[in-house]
Amino acid sequence: MPDTKANTREHAAVIGGSVAGLCAARVLADSYARVTVYERDDLPATPSNRATVPQDRHLHMLMARGAMEFESLFPGLLDDMVAAGVPMLENRPDCIHLGAAGHVLGTGHTLRDEFTAYVPSRPHLEWQLRKRVRDTDNVAIVRRSVAEPRYDPARRRVTGVLLDATGTDGGEPEFVATDLVVDAAGRGTRLPVWLEQWGYERPREDALDIGIHYATQQFRIADGLITEKVVVAGASHDKSLGLGMLCYEDGTWVLTTFGVANVKPPRTFAEMLALADELLPAHFSTALTRAEPLGEPAFHAFPASRWRRYDKLDRFPAGIIPFGDAVASFNPTFGQGMTMTSLQAGHLRRALSSRDEQLAAELSRATAKTTFPVWIMNAIGDVTFHHAGAKGPIPWWWRPSGALFDQFLGAAETDPVLAEWFLRRFSLLDSLYMIPPPRIIGRAMAHNLRLWLGERRQAARDRHTVAIASAAEPGDAGRHHRV
């Protein structure tokens, strides 16, 4: 538990009680005497879907890096999840089928570097975090909606929050004084609007129109029919439909099909299984014929990835910071959103050592450093393979970079070293930059060169065989004629 006696800051408020808000509250509890999380939703006491989080019905992946970061924030989390039935894939590449941009990685049966993955559902992970935050002595989770923060122009800082009126307070908003407000309201954040109202500039927004549409079905299947616990078949340049399939903590499975560039995914479970037949190896199709659907399919849309560039602002009020998807919301088909939030929580922990007036700037700079490499690689993938569009000009080097990476992924289909490198970088381990070092580039080039030479030799052999057959046919015919 945090030592509240050591806290020199009095009260922090967090807008939003989802994964980002819970991570922020956990970090703030070490520096503030009181932390209040304001959430408009009725938070369930069990791992359940939430009405105000429609995306939690769809597939969520916890990257290996995210598991490590969450464990540093909430010690004991991973062991408790495993005890609750969350699958743990400890150095088990045979439990992962990863298709990226039309290529299926061939990692082999063993990995050179240990790799552990955890597969919780989004409701289960959020419930685990919420339990720990609720058990923190100086944190309260309150079901109230924040109308807006209150800004003091004389002090150039936010001084608290105005809560929406309830039926018992006479219809007047309630003011709560704070030393800090964290906007963890997600993609629907109103902070850019509030900044304008307070006389500041709105942040520049970098956006990519990706036009993703989801369809998800939960189902049960007998144990042992499918060895893999993580199954991904991403969209590609020639195929705008993809899917993901995970086995969760209670033995249920989730199958999410999606379309990019506004292509609609299947809407029935039968149509989803037909897509799986098309995108996955045959043993999946054989097993899925015995699947028992649970409930009805759920649908969702994600029109654009968006990065609000608070790090580019020259002026910013004290007493408020943006957090989580309120800063950057990534293409969800890459499965990196929760992990990026966990990284930002680490930035917040370190930034709290600075003065209050510098907190927002320190946090924004640190967040931008980790957002940039992931954003760029996602953008290159979306433009190259997913037909994404942007309001402004697309940098000239994005498409050539995507084409080179397509060649790398082609080599990773049959080279386990390359496949393992991609798996670790895709999981945001080792580095957030998806830039192969010279030894990996050289290996990919040599691999592709061997394949190219092999194809040329085979083509030459085929031509030679055809030439011999062609030369033999007229002679045979002639001999028969003479006889």
PDB file of N, CA and C in Angstrom, residues 9 155-157 316-319 354-362:
ATOM      1  N   ARG A   9       1.288  16.022  -2.182  1.00  0.00           N
ATOM      2  CA  ARG A   9       0.169  16.512  -2.979  1.00  0.00           C
ATOM      3  C   ARG A   9      -1.122  15.979  -2.364  1.00  0.00           C
ATOM      4  N   ARG A 155      -4.527  31.991 -12.400  1.00  0.00           N
ATOM      5  CA  ARG A 155      -3.438  31.084 -12.011  1.00  0.00           C
ATOM      6  C   ARG A 155      -2.967  30.217 -13.160  1.00  0.00           C
ATOM      7  N   ARG A 156      -3.722  30.235 -14.266  1.00  0.00           N
ATOM      8  CA  ARG A 156      -3.408  29.449 -15.450  1.00  0.00           C
ATOM      9  C   ARG A 156      -3.294  27.963 -15.110  1.00  0.00           C
ATOM     10  N   ARG A 157      -4.283  27.499 -14.370  1.00  0.00           N
ATOM     11  CA  ARG A 157      -4.284  26.096 -13.990  1.00  0.00           C
ATOM     12  C   ARG A 157      -5.705  25.608 -13.744  1.00  0.00           C
ATOM     13  N   PHE A 316       0.464  25.097 -22.136  1.00  0.00           N
ATOM     14  CA  PHE A 316      -0.478  24.108 -21.637  1.00  0.00           C
ATOM     15  C   PHE A 316      -0.781  24.436 -20.181  1.00  0.00           C
ATOM     16  N   PRO A 317      -2.049  24.368 -19.773  1.00  0.00           N
ATOM     17  CA  PRO A 317      -2.385  24.723 -18.395  1.00  0.00           C
ATOM     18  C   PRO A 317      -1.830  23.725 -17.392  1.00  0.00           C
ATOM     19  N   ALA A 318      -1.507  24.204 -16.212  1.00  0.00           N
ATOM     20  CA  ALA A 318      -1.103  23.316 -15.118  1.00  0.00           C
ATOM     21  C   ALA A 318      -2.348  22.648 -14.545  1.00  0.00           C
ATOM     22  N   GLY A 319      -2.132  21.553 -13.841  1.00  0.00           N
ATOM     23  CA  GLY A 319      -3.229  20.919 -13.122  1.00  0.00           C
ATOM     24  C   GLY A 319      -4.054  19.938 -13.910  1.00  0.00           C
ATOM     25  N   SER A 354       8.891  15.535 -11.099  1.00  0.00           N
ATOM     26  CA  SER A 354       9.126  16.908 -11.509  1.00  0.00           C
ATOM     27  C   SER A 354       8.122  17.842 -10.830  1.00  0.00           C
ATOM     28  N   ARG A 355       8.328  19.135 -10.977  1.00  0.00           N
ATOM     29  CA  ARG A 355       7.413  20.121 -10.402  1.00  0.00           C
ATOM     30  C   ARG A 355       6.070  20.056 -11.121  1.00  0.00           C
ATOM     31  N   ASP A 356       5.010  20.465 -10.411  1.00  0.00           N
ATOM     32  CA  ASP A 356       3.658  20.382 -10.971  1.00  0.00           C
ATOM     33  C   ASP A 356       3.546  21.131 -12.296  1.00  0.00           C
ATOM     34  N   GLU A 357       4.204  22.292 -12.409  1.00  0.00           N
ATOM     35  CA  GLU A 357       4.103  23.102 -13.616  1.00  0.00           C
ATOM     36  C   GLU A 357       4.760  22.411 -14.811  1.00  0.00           C
ATOM     37  N   GLN A 358       5.662  21.474 -14.542  1.00  0.00           N
ATOM     38  CA  GLN A 358       6.366  20.789 -15.618  1.00  0.00           C
ATOM     39  C   GLN A 358       5.812  19.389 -15.904  1.00  0.00           C
ATOM     40  N   LEU A 359       4.843  18.959 -15.105  1.00  0.00           N
ATOM     41  CA  LEU A 359       4.368  17.585 -15.193  1.00  0.00           C
ATOM     42  C   LEU A 359       3.816  17.260 -16.570  1.00  0.00           C
ATOM     43  N   ALA A 360       2.919  18.085 -17.106  1.00  0.00           N
ATOM     44  CA  ALA A 360       2.288  17.808 -18.392  1.00  0.00           C
ATOM     45  C   ALA A 360       3.319  17.743 -19.506  1.00  0.00           C
ATOM     46  N   ALA A 361       4.263  18.679 -19.499  1.00  0.00           N
ATOM     47  CA  ALA A 361       5.275  18.704 -20.554  1.00  0.00           C
ATOM     48  C   ALA A 361       6.180  17.484 -20.478  1.00  0.00           C
ATOM     49  N   GLU A 362       6.601  17.115 -19.270  1.00  0.00           N
ATOM     50  CA  GLU A 362       7.460  15.937 -19.109  1.00  0.00           C
ATOM     51  C   GLU A 362       6.738  14.672 -19.575  1.00  0.00           C
TER      52      GLU A 362
END
